[in-house]
């Protein structure tokens, strides 16, 4: 089994692949205060939950946008097994040229998402990765990653708004907006604002992306972008829950030895 690990600001996603097929996928909370031992226990419990013995792990690959956690999670993995783990970054082949000012600043999840999306379509395409922030990165018809945008995710925006106001309640972003844009109470107004507002924002950005990269540009999404927001978008968005771990596995395949 090949283990893929994606460390985000909110969650750590762990998936296992055997014979080029996904066998399991699970998530842990990203915890800046957790020790190596605590991460090792959490990882061991997750593997046990999916009935994966550490002896089955032949290798692995890790991508991270949280440098402070990268070393701890790698150390925890090495406590559990002796398999070789690659880390997404300079030196690993991805098959994509990075047309960026500083390629080292690119988030691993965006590169992995682009690699997986290119396995479905030749491009141009854009990958929407939603965690604490929403990042959208574009790949042109030459399969070159050419840039994108970063903005706050709706969950982060909601938390900041509720924290800074006295009377606005938390809402469930997984609940749909009302049929009318004219909310009749505070909760409905917030629901419309976050669901329809975020959808409209994404539609507006999609229009600008297509103006530069062509009308045939396809959009892929992964992460915790709520279904309600995706369905409220006028833009067709192909949601792939395991897009990043699939990309990690493909990068591992490109860099395995032997």
PDB file of C-alpha atoms in Angstrom:
ATOM      1  CA  UNK A   1       0.000   0.000   0.000  1.00  0.00           C
ATOM      2  CA  UNK A   2       1.099   3.542  -0.810  1.00  0.00           C
ATOM      3  CA  UNK A   3       0.083   6.137   1.771  1.00  0.00           C
ATOM      4  CA  UNK A   4      -0.691   9.703   0.708  1.00  0.00           C
ATOM      5  CA  UNK A   5      -0.861  12.500   3.287  1.00  0.00           C
ATOM      6  CA  UNK A   6      -2.093  16.024   2.615  1.00  0.00           C
ATOM      7  CA  UNK A   7      -1.626  18.537   5.443  1.00  0.00           C
ATOM      8  CA  UNK A   8      -3.989  21.515   5.255  1.00  0.00           C
ATOM      9  CA  UNK A   9      -4.674  24.317   7.688  1.00  0.00           C
ATOM     10  CA  UNK A  10      -7.883  22.675   8.905  1.00  0.00           C
ATOM     11  CA  UNK A  11      -7.537  18.964   8.121  1.00  0.00           C
ATOM     12  CA  UNK A  12      -4.949  16.302   7.392  1.00  0.00           C
ATOM     13  CA  UNK A  13      -6.197  13.870   4.766  1.00  0.00           C
ATOM     14  CA  UNK A  14      -4.701  10.370   4.670  1.00  0.00           C
ATOM     15  CA  UNK A  15      -5.445   7.905   1.887  1.00  0.00           C
ATOM     16  CA  UNK A  16      -4.150   4.478   0.897  1.00  0.00           C
ATOM     17  CA  UNK A  17      -3.726   3.104  -2.632  1.00  0.00           C
ATOM     18  CA  UNK A  18      -3.168  -0.460  -3.752  1.00  0.00           C
ATOM     19  CA  UNK A  19      -3.020  -1.685  -7.357  1.00  0.00           C
ATOM     20  CA  UNK A  20      -3.730   1.904  -8.516  1.00  0.00           C
ATOM     21  CA  UNK A  21      -7.047   1.955  -6.651  1.00  0.00           C
ATOM     22  CA  UNK A  22      -8.089   3.980  -3.623  1.00  0.00           C
ATOM     23  CA  UNK A  23      -8.575   1.675  -0.636  1.00  0.00           C
ATOM     24  CA  UNK A  24      -9.473   4.208   2.045  1.00  0.00           C
ATOM     25  CA  UNK A  25      -9.499   7.917   2.804  1.00  0.00           C
ATOM     26  CA  UNK A  26      -9.803   9.567   6.220  1.00  0.00           C
ATOM     27  CA  UNK A  27      -9.200  12.903   7.893  1.00  0.00           C
ATOM     28  CA  UNK A  28      -7.678  14.219  11.099  1.00  0.00           C
ATOM     29  CA  UNK A  29      -7.814  17.748  12.481  1.00  0.00           C
ATOM     30  CA  UNK A  30      -4.680  19.823  11.961  1.00  0.00           C
ATOM     31  CA  UNK A  31      -3.482  20.662  15.449  1.00  0.00           C
ATOM     32  CA  UNK A  32      -0.550  23.033  15.828  1.00  0.00           C
ATOM     33  CA  UNK A  33      -0.175  22.015  19.484  1.00  0.00           C
ATOM     34  CA  UNK A  34      -0.058  18.233  18.907  1.00  0.00           C
ATOM     35  CA  UNK A  35       3.235  16.460  19.529  1.00  0.00           C
ATOM     36  CA  UNK A  36       4.892  13.831  17.348  1.00  0.00           C
ATOM     37  CA  UNK A  37       3.635  11.117  19.701  1.00  0.00           C
ATOM     38  CA  UNK A  38       0.083  12.465  19.533  1.00  0.00           C
ATOM     39  CA  UNK A  39       0.153  12.488  15.752  1.00  0.00           C
ATOM     40  CA  UNK A  40       1.561   8.961  15.748  1.00  0.00           C
ATOM     41  CA  UNK A  41      -1.309   7.776  17.967  1.00  0.00           C
ATOM     42  CA  UNK A  42      -3.896   9.536  15.790  1.00  0.00           C
ATOM     43  CA  UNK A  43      -2.427   8.065  12.600  1.00  0.00           C
ATOM     44  CA  UNK A  44      -2.243   4.590  14.096  1.00  0.00           C
ATOM     45  CA  UNK A  45      -5.867   4.817  15.218  1.00  0.00           C
ATOM     46  CA  UNK A  46      -6.940   5.964  11.768  1.00  0.00           C
ATOM     47  CA  UNK A  47      -5.122   3.095  10.073  1.00  0.00           C
ATOM     48  CA  UNK A  48      -6.642   0.680  12.583  1.00  0.00           C
ATOM     49  CA  UNK A  49     -10.105   2.095  11.861  1.00  0.00           C
ATOM     50  CA  UNK A  50      -9.666   1.155   8.200  1.00  0.00           C
ATOM     51  CA  UNK A  51      -8.020  -2.183   9.085  1.00  0.00           C
ATOM     52  CA  UNK A  52      -4.661  -1.230   7.607  1.00  0.00           C
ATOM     53  CA  UNK A  53      -1.624  -2.820   9.218  1.00  0.00           C
ATOM     54  CA  UNK A  54       1.506  -0.698   9.115  1.00  0.00           C
ATOM     55  CA  UNK A  55       3.408  -3.630   7.588  1.00  0.00           C
ATOM     56  CA  UNK A  56       1.354  -3.172   4.408  1.00  0.00           C
ATOM     57  CA  UNK A  57       2.730   0.327   3.814  1.00  0.00           C
ATOM     58  CA  UNK A  58       5.420   0.114   1.107  1.00  0.00           C
ATOM     59  CA  UNK A  59       5.938   3.821   0.595  1.00  0.00           C
ATOM     60  CA  UNK A  60       4.252   7.154   0.764  1.00  0.00           C
ATOM     61  CA  UNK A  61       4.157  10.804  -0.181  1.00  0.00           C
ATOM     62  CA  UNK A  62       3.293  13.917   1.791  1.00  0.00           C
ATOM     63  CA  UNK A  63       2.117  17.340   0.675  1.00  0.00           C
ATOM     64  CA  UNK A  64       1.764  20.225   3.103  1.00  0.00           C
ATOM     65  CA  UNK A  65       0.793  23.885   3.271  1.00  0.00           C
ATOM     66  CA  UNK A  66       1.587  24.024   6.997  1.00  0.00           C
ATOM     67  CA  UNK A  67       5.390  23.937   7.359  1.00  0.00           C
ATOM     68  CA  UNK A  68       5.175  23.832  11.160  1.00  0.00           C
ATOM     69  CA  UNK A  69       3.396  20.462  10.992  1.00  0.00           C
ATOM     70  CA  UNK A  70       5.329  18.841   8.141  1.00  0.00           C
ATOM     71  CA  UNK A  71       8.250  17.627  10.236  1.00  0.00           C
ATOM     72  CA  UNK A  72       6.062  16.365  13.072  1.00  0.00           C
ATOM     73  CA  UNK A  73       3.760  14.372  10.806  1.00  0.00           C
ATOM     74  CA  UNK A  74       6.718  12.898   8.912  1.00  0.00           C
ATOM     75  CA  UNK A  75       8.363  11.923  12.207  1.00  0.00           C
ATOM     76  CA  UNK A  76       5.106  10.335  13.361  1.00  0.00           C
ATOM     77  CA  UNK A  77       4.843   8.325  10.136  1.00  0.00           C
ATOM     78  CA  UNK A  78       8.418   7.109  10.567  1.00  0.00           C
ATOM     79  CA  UNK A  79       7.543   5.913  14.070  1.00  0.00           C
ATOM     80  CA  UNK A  80       4.855   3.700  12.537  1.00  0.00           C
ATOM     81  CA  UNK A  81       6.699   2.238   9.571  1.00  0.00           C
ATOM     82  CA  UNK A  82      10.088   2.176   7.859  1.00  0.00           C
ATOM     83  CA  UNK A  83       8.747   2.958   4.386  1.00  0.00           C
ATOM     84  CA  UNK A  84      10.249   5.801   2.367  1.00  0.00           C
ATOM     85  CA  UNK A  85       8.117   8.963   2.247  1.00  0.00           C
ATOM     86  CA  UNK A  86       8.540  11.596  -0.452  1.00  0.00           C
ATOM     87  CA  UNK A  87       7.644  15.245   0.156  1.00  0.00           C
ATOM     88  CA  UNK A  88       6.066  17.370  -2.559  1.00  0.00           C
ATOM     89  CA  UNK A  89       8.388  20.234  -3.431  1.00  0.00           C
ATOM     90  CA  UNK A  90      11.373  21.186  -5.572  1.00  0.00           C
ATOM     91  CA  UNK A  91      13.076  18.103  -6.971  1.00  0.00           C
ATOM     92  CA  UNK A  92       9.991  15.964  -7.473  1.00  0.00           C
ATOM     93  CA  UNK A  93       8.630  15.452 -10.994  1.00  0.00           C
ATOM     94  CA  UNK A  94       4.989  16.394 -11.503  1.00  0.00           C
ATOM     95  CA  UNK A  95       4.707  16.624 -15.284  1.00  0.00           C
ATOM     96  CA  UNK A  96       3.554  20.256 -15.043  1.00  0.00           C
ATOM     97  CA  UNK A  97       5.667  23.317 -15.823  1.00  0.00           C
ATOM     98  CA  UNK A  98       5.240  26.069 -13.246  1.00  0.00           C
ATOM     99  CA  UNK A  99       5.043  29.509 -14.851  1.00  0.00           C
ATOM    100  CA  UNK A 100       5.166  31.375 -11.538  1.00  0.00           C
ATOM    101  CA  UNK A 101       7.446  34.047 -10.074  1.00  0.00           C
ATOM    102  CA  UNK A 102       8.435  31.720  -7.233  1.00  0.00           C
ATOM    103  CA  UNK A 103       7.353  28.089  -7.818  1.00  0.00           C
ATOM    104  CA  UNK A 104       8.465  27.143  -4.291  1.00  0.00           C
ATOM    105  CA  UNK A 105       5.563  29.200  -2.902  1.00  0.00           C
ATOM    106  CA  UNK A 106       2.912  27.109  -4.667  1.00  0.00           C
ATOM    107  CA  UNK A 107       0.747  25.139  -2.251  1.00  0.00           C
ATOM    108  CA  UNK A 108       1.238  21.394  -2.591  1.00  0.00           C
ATOM    109  CA  UNK A 109      -2.506  20.759  -2.738  1.00  0.00           C
ATOM    110  CA  UNK A 110      -2.885  22.958  -5.829  1.00  0.00           C
ATOM    111  CA  UNK A 111      -0.108  21.191  -7.698  1.00  0.00           C
ATOM    112  CA  UNK A 112      -1.517  17.783  -6.730  1.00  0.00           C
ATOM    113  CA  UNK A 113      -5.030  18.814  -7.709  1.00  0.00           C
ATOM    114  CA  UNK A 114      -3.796  19.987 -11.111  1.00  0.00           C
ATOM    115  CA  UNK A 115      -1.935  16.715 -11.688  1.00  0.00           C
ATOM    116  CA  UNK A 116      -5.078  14.689 -10.935  1.00  0.00           C
ATOM    117  CA  UNK A 117      -7.337  16.941 -13.009  1.00  0.00           C
ATOM    118  CA  UNK A 118      -4.994  16.658 -16.007  1.00  0.00           C
ATOM    119  CA  UNK A 119      -5.474  12.901 -15.864  1.00  0.00           C
ATOM    120  CA  UNK A 120      -9.136  13.565 -16.778  1.00  0.00           C
ATOM    121  CA  UNK A 121      -8.822  16.451 -19.224  1.00  0.00           C
ATOM    122  CA  UNK A 122      -5.867  17.895 -21.158  1.00  0.00           C
ATOM    123  CA  UNK A 123      -6.619  21.487 -20.177  1.00  0.00           C
ATOM    124  CA  UNK A 124      -7.102  24.335 -19.944  1.00  0.00           C
ATOM    125  CA  UNK A 125      -8.495  23.863 -16.453  1.00  0.00           C
ATOM    126  CA  UNK A 126      -8.639  25.468 -13.046  1.00  0.00           C
ATOM    127  CA  UNK A 127      -8.527  23.751  -9.664  1.00  0.00           C
ATOM    128  CA  UNK A 128     -10.529  25.169  -6.755  1.00  0.00           C
ATOM    129  CA  UNK A 129      -9.110  23.937  -3.454  1.00  0.00           C
ATOM    130  CA  UNK A 130     -11.188  24.876  -0.408  1.00  0.00           C
ATOM    131  CA  UNK A 131      -9.830  24.625   3.115  1.00  0.00           C
ATOM    132  CA  UNK A 132      -9.453  27.599   5.451  1.00  0.00           C
ATOM    133  CA  UNK A 133      -8.853  29.624   2.289  1.00  0.00           C
ATOM    134  CA  UNK A 134     -10.162  29.086  -1.234  1.00  0.00           C
ATOM    135  CA  UNK A 135      -7.379  28.870  -3.781  1.00  0.00           C
ATOM    136  CA  UNK A 136      -7.971  28.718  -7.539  1.00  0.00           C
ATOM    137  CA  UNK A 137      -5.042  27.855  -9.786  1.00  0.00           C
ATOM    138  CA  UNK A 138      -5.142  27.629 -13.578  1.00  0.00           C
ATOM    139  CA  UNK A 139      -3.407  25.337 -16.064  1.00  0.00           C
ATOM    140  CA  UNK A 140      -3.309  26.400 -19.730  1.00  0.00           C
ATOM    141  CA  UNK A 141      -3.657  24.273 -22.860  1.00  0.00           C
ATOM    142  CA  UNK A 142       0.120  23.620 -22.787  1.00  0.00           C
ATOM    143  CA  UNK A 143      -0.281  22.014 -19.349  1.00  0.00           C
ATOM    144  CA  UNK A 144       1.571  24.877 -17.706  1.00  0.00           C
ATOM    145  CA  UNK A 145       0.418  26.122 -14.313  1.00  0.00           C
ATOM    146  CA  UNK A 146       0.135  29.851 -14.927  1.00  0.00           C
ATOM    147  CA  UNK A 147      -1.284  31.408 -11.747  1.00  0.00           C
ATOM    148  CA  UNK A 148      -4.480  32.067  -9.853  1.00  0.00           C
ATOM    149  CA  UNK A 149      -6.119  33.650  -6.830  1.00  0.00           C
ATOM    150  CA  UNK A 150      -6.448  33.121  -3.073  1.00  0.00           C
ATOM    151  CA  UNK A 151      -9.366  34.353  -0.966  1.00  0.00           C
ATOM    152  CA  UNK A 152     -10.905  33.596   2.452  1.00  0.00           C
ATOM    153  CA  UNK A 153     -13.127  30.533   2.624  1.00  0.00           C
ATOM    154  CA  UNK A 154     -16.779  31.002   3.653  1.00  0.00           C
ATOM    155  CA  UNK A 155     -16.255  29.153   6.952  1.00  0.00           C
ATOM    156  CA  UNK A 156     -13.420  31.517   7.912  1.00  0.00           C
ATOM    157  CA  UNK A 157     -15.411  34.575   6.836  1.00  0.00           C
ATOM    158  CA  UNK A 158     -18.419  33.424   8.845  1.00  0.00           C
ATOM    159  CA  UNK A 159     -16.331  32.794  11.961  1.00  0.00           C
ATOM    160  CA  UNK A 160     -14.745  36.249  11.706  1.00  0.00           C
ATOM    161  CA  UNK A 161     -18.124  37.937  11.183  1.00  0.00           C
ATOM    162  CA  UNK A 162     -19.780  36.190  14.124  1.00  0.00           C
ATOM    163  CA  UNK A 163     -16.797  36.913  16.363  1.00  0.00           C
ATOM    164  CA  UNK A 164     -16.830  40.625  15.535  1.00  0.00           C
ATOM    165  CA  UNK A 165     -20.601  41.178  15.819  1.00  0.00           C
ATOM    166  CA  UNK A 166     -22.896  41.008  18.823  1.00  0.00           C
ATOM    167  CA  UNK A 167     -26.132  39.652  17.343  1.00  0.00           C
ATOM    168  CA  UNK A 168     -25.293  37.624  14.246  1.00  0.00           C
ATOM    169  CA  UNK A 169     -25.679  33.859  14.758  1.00  0.00           C
ATOM    170  CA  UNK A 170     -23.717  30.936  13.342  1.00  0.00           C
ATOM    171  CA  UNK A 171     -25.394  29.329  10.337  1.00  0.00           C
ATOM    172  CA  UNK A 172     -25.101  25.947   8.658  1.00  0.00           C
ATOM    173  CA  UNK A 173     -23.456  26.471   5.270  1.00  0.00           C
ATOM    174  CA  UNK A 174     -24.566  23.012   4.182  1.00  0.00           C
ATOM    175  CA  UNK A 175     -28.189  24.232   4.253  1.00  0.00           C
ATOM    176  CA  UNK A 176     -29.432  25.770   0.985  1.00  0.00           C
ATOM    177  CA  UNK A 177     -30.186  29.446   0.549  1.00  0.00           C
ATOM    178  CA  UNK A 178     -33.815  30.493   0.393  1.00  0.00           C
ATOM    179  CA  UNK A 179     -35.674  30.596  -2.925  1.00  0.00           C
ATOM    180  CA  UNK A 180     -35.631  34.399  -2.855  1.00  0.00           C
ATOM    181  CA  UNK A 181     -32.609  36.631  -2.414  1.00  0.00           C
ATOM    182  CA  UNK A 182     -34.810  38.678  -0.056  1.00  0.00           C
ATOM    183  CA  UNK A 183     -34.157  37.052   3.294  1.00  0.00           C
ATOM    184  CA  UNK A 184     -36.922  37.655   5.819  1.00  0.00           C
ATOM    185  CA  UNK A 185     -34.886  37.114   8.994  1.00  0.00           C
ATOM    186  CA  UNK A 186     -31.286  37.390  10.123  1.00  0.00           C
ATOM    187  CA  UNK A 187     -30.468  33.715   9.599  1.00  0.00           C
ATOM    188  CA  UNK A 188     -31.949  33.732   6.089  1.00  0.00           C
ATOM    189  CA  UNK A 189     -30.049  36.905   5.215  1.00  0.00           C
ATOM    190  CA  UNK A 190     -26.801  35.327   6.364  1.00  0.00           C
ATOM    191  CA  UNK A 191     -27.563  32.088   4.515  1.00  0.00           C
ATOM    192  CA  UNK A 192     -28.229  33.994   1.302  1.00  0.00           C
ATOM    193  CA  UNK A 193     -25.169  36.162   1.815  1.00  0.00           C
ATOM    194  CA  UNK A 194     -22.729  33.337   2.348  1.00  0.00           C
ATOM    195  CA  UNK A 195     -24.174  30.755  -0.052  1.00  0.00           C
ATOM    196  CA  UNK A 196     -25.275  32.995  -2.915  1.00  0.00           C
ATOM    197  CA  UNK A 197     -22.556  35.555  -2.259  1.00  0.00           C
ATOM    198  CA  UNK A 198     -19.759  33.000  -2.407  1.00  0.00           C
ATOM    199  CA  UNK A 199     -21.316  31.384  -5.490  1.00  0.00           C
ATOM    200  CA  UNK A 200     -21.550  34.762  -7.224  1.00  0.00           C
ATOM    201  CA  UNK A 201     -17.956  35.513  -6.282  1.00  0.00           C
ATOM    202  CA  UNK A 202     -16.799  32.217  -7.799  1.00  0.00           C
ATOM    203  CA  UNK A 203     -18.877  32.830 -10.932  1.00  0.00           C
ATOM    204  CA  UNK A 204     -17.300  36.257 -11.325  1.00  0.00           C
ATOM    205  CA  UNK A 205     -13.799  34.854 -10.949  1.00  0.00           C
ATOM    206  CA  UNK A 206     -14.615  32.017 -13.371  1.00  0.00           C
ATOM    207  CA  UNK A 207     -15.635  34.582 -15.967  1.00  0.00           C
ATOM    208  CA  UNK A 208     -12.307  36.362 -15.584  1.00  0.00           C
ATOM    209  CA  UNK A 209     -10.363  33.080 -15.764  1.00  0.00           C
ATOM    210  CA  UNK A 210     -12.154  32.158 -18.992  1.00  0.00           C
ATOM    211  CA  UNK A 211     -11.498  35.614 -20.445  1.00  0.00           C
ATOM    212  CA  UNK A 212      -7.764  34.885 -20.183  1.00  0.00           C
ATOM    213  CA  UNK A 213      -7.617  31.132 -20.808  1.00  0.00           C
ATOM    214  CA  UNK A 214     -10.551  30.529 -23.136  1.00  0.00           C
ATOM    215  CA  UNK A 215     -14.237  29.622 -22.875  1.00  0.00           C
ATOM    216  CA  UNK A 216     -13.476  25.881 -22.843  1.00  0.00           C
ATOM    217  CA  UNK A 217     -11.767  26.164 -19.434  1.00  0.00           C
ATOM    218  CA  UNK A 218     -13.019  23.464 -17.045  1.00  0.00           C
ATOM    219  CA  UNK A 219     -13.287  23.911 -13.281  1.00  0.00           C
ATOM    220  CA  UNK A 220     -12.503  21.198 -10.743  1.00  0.00           C
ATOM    221  CA  UNK A 221     -13.130  21.573  -7.020  1.00  0.00           C
ATOM    222  CA  UNK A 222     -12.061  19.678  -3.945  1.00  0.00           C
ATOM    223  CA  UNK A 223     -11.978  20.222  -0.200  1.00  0.00           C
ATOM    224  CA  UNK A 224     -14.675  21.630   2.046  1.00  0.00           C
ATOM    225  CA  UNK A 225     -16.513  23.887  -0.388  1.00  0.00           C
ATOM    226  CA  UNK A 226     -20.136  23.140   0.591  1.00  0.00           C
ATOM    227  CA  UNK A 227     -22.394  21.451  -1.949  1.00  0.00           C
ATOM    228  CA  UNK A 228     -24.935  24.250  -1.507  1.00  0.00           C
ATOM    229  CA  UNK A 229     -22.424  26.802  -2.782  1.00  0.00           C
ATOM    230  CA  UNK A 230     -21.281  24.623  -5.685  1.00  0.00           C
ATOM    231  CA  UNK A 231     -24.891  24.038  -6.749  1.00  0.00           C
ATOM    232  CA  UNK A 232     -25.687  27.746  -6.501  1.00  0.00           C
ATOM    233  CA  UNK A 233     -22.903  28.546  -8.989  1.00  0.00           C
ATOM    234  CA  UNK A 234     -23.868  29.120 -12.617  1.00  0.00           C
ATOM    235  CA  UNK A 235     -20.423  27.794 -13.527  1.00  0.00           C
ATOM    236  CA  UNK A 236     -20.177  24.033 -14.027  1.00  0.00           C
ATOM    237  CA  UNK A 237     -17.857  22.743 -11.298  1.00  0.00           C
ATOM    238  CA  UNK A 238     -16.652  19.140 -11.265  1.00  0.00           C
ATOM    239  CA  UNK A 239     -16.260  18.137  -7.625  1.00  0.00           C
ATOM    240  CA  UNK A 240     -13.704  15.430  -6.841  1.00  0.00           C
ATOM    241  CA  UNK A 241     -13.412  14.587  -3.153  1.00  0.00           C
ATOM    242  CA  UNK A 242     -10.085  12.751  -3.534  1.00  0.00           C
ATOM    243  CA  UNK A 243      -8.535  15.034  -6.172  1.00  0.00           C
ATOM    244  CA  UNK A 244      -5.538  15.984  -4.020  1.00  0.00           C
ATOM    245  CA  UNK A 245      -4.755  12.485  -2.748  1.00  0.00           C
ATOM    246  CA  UNK A 246      -5.158  11.146  -6.298  1.00  0.00           C
ATOM    247  CA  UNK A 247      -2.643  13.762  -7.419  1.00  0.00           C
ATOM    248  CA  UNK A 248      -0.264  12.828  -4.614  1.00  0.00           C
ATOM    249  CA  UNK A 249      -0.423   9.204  -5.703  1.00  0.00           C
ATOM    250  CA  UNK A 250       0.267  10.140  -9.331  1.00  0.00           C
ATOM    251  CA  UNK A 251       3.283  12.226  -8.289  1.00  0.00           C
ATOM    252  CA  UNK A 252       4.541   9.295  -6.233  1.00  0.00           C
ATOM    253  CA  UNK A 253       4.240   7.098  -9.340  1.00  0.00           C
ATOM    254  CA  UNK A 254       6.298   9.579 -11.370  1.00  0.00           C
ATOM    255  CA  UNK A 255       9.067   9.600  -8.750  1.00  0.00           C
ATOM    256  CA  UNK A 256       9.209   6.014  -7.481  1.00  0.00           C
ATOM    257  CA  UNK A 257      12.416   4.130  -7.963  1.00  0.00           C
ATOM    258  CA  UNK A 258      12.855   0.587  -9.121  1.00  0.00           C
TER     259      UNK A 258
END
